[in-house]
XYZ file of C-alpha atoms in Angstrom:
103
model
C -9.438 6.295 -19.509
C -5.832 6.754 -18.450
C -3.446 8.188 -21.038
C -0.528 5.838 -20.497
C 1.763 7.914 -22.762
C 2.603 10.141 -19.798
C 4.047 7.253 -17.748
C 7.111 6.560 -19.951
C 7.715 10.314 -20.174
C 7.604 10.641 -16.376
C 9.955 7.677 -15.977
C 12.457 9.178 -18.417
C 12.233 12.723 -17.058
C 12.239 12.233 -13.319
C 14.432 10.771 -10.623
C 11.575 9.296 -8.604
C 7.790 8.965 -8.778
C 5.486 8.213 -5.863
C 1.794 7.494 -6.153
C -0.487 7.545 -3.115
C -4.170 6.736 -2.857
C -5.996 7.932 0.259
C -2.819 8.460 2.294
C -4.926 10.391 4.798
C -6.414 7.112 6.004
C -3.003 6.014 7.313
C -3.268 8.831 9.854
C -6.983 8.259 10.477
C -7.827 11.791 9.407
C -9.882 13.571 6.770
C -8.725 14.727 3.350
C -9.086 18.363 4.461
C -6.836 17.861 7.488
C -4.328 15.858 5.429
C -4.108 18.676 2.881
C -3.666 21.237 5.655
C -0.871 19.125 7.169
C 0.892 18.870 3.799
C 0.672 22.634 3.389
C 2.116 23.163 6.877
C 5.047 20.960 5.863
C 5.635 23.286 2.910
C 4.392 20.902 0.223
C 2.617 22.738 -2.576
C -0.101 20.465 -3.920
C -1.257 21.308 -7.431
C -4.884 20.577 -8.313
C -6.576 21.030 -11.679
C -8.612 23.739 -9.939
C -10.610 24.551 -6.830
C -13.334 22.179 -8.035
C -10.865 19.275 -7.975
C -9.745 20.153 -4.466
C -13.350 20.419 -3.294
C -14.206 17.098 -4.974
C -11.422 15.392 -2.994
C -12.644 16.837 0.287
C -16.315 16.120 -0.437
C -15.727 12.532 -1.590
C -12.986 11.656 0.894
C -10.895 10.375 -2.014
C -7.408 11.687 -2.711
C -4.883 10.615 -5.334
C -1.399 12.124 -5.021
C 1.381 11.929 -7.587
C 4.755 13.198 -6.352
C 7.586 13.647 -8.824
C 11.224 14.225 -7.873
C 12.973 15.989 -10.752
C 16.616 15.491 -11.713
C 17.473 18.882 -10.196
C 16.163 17.742 -6.780
C 12.956 19.748 -6.857
C 9.587 18.125 -6.275
C 6.188 18.526 -7.896
C 3.130 17.286 -6.015
C -0.074 16.787 -7.980
C -3.398 15.843 -6.430
C -6.903 15.095 -7.541
C -9.998 13.001 -7.016
C -8.879 10.455 -9.621
C -5.687 8.992 -11.019
C -6.753 10.118 -14.481
C -6.968 13.710 -13.313
C -3.504 13.558 -11.719
C -1.961 12.167 -14.897
C -3.743 14.726 -17.081
C -2.470 17.485 -14.792
C 1.059 16.059 -14.987
C 0.858 16.118 -18.750
C -0.506 19.661 -18.832
C 1.991 21.095 -16.329
C 5.172 19.138 -16.962
C 5.211 18.321 -20.651
C 4.027 21.765 -21.692
C 6.597 23.462 -19.428
C 9.344 21.292 -20.903
C 8.264 22.221 -24.429
C 8.163 25.908 -23.458
C 11.670 25.712 -21.974
C 13.043 24.042 -25.093
C 11.425 26.647 -27.347
C 12.951 29.536 -25.391
């Protein structure tokens, strides 16, 4: 089940959000080649782990959540499901914001 609490937080704490499902199919390529292309462009895609990356490649299913922060930087999250992308966003972004405020 999707934790929808992250969505209002993302909307309030980012300049822009893009969600893509199976964008590799637009180029008629595989998930593995799409990921390699993104890396060549300099995009760092964050996965929950190597298992999540492998699951995307094995299943041919890729969800991507790209977040443009107010400072102009981007965070690209990827996973085999939307739920996993949102959970990763919560783990990486909300916890890092809390850590920054505590410091």
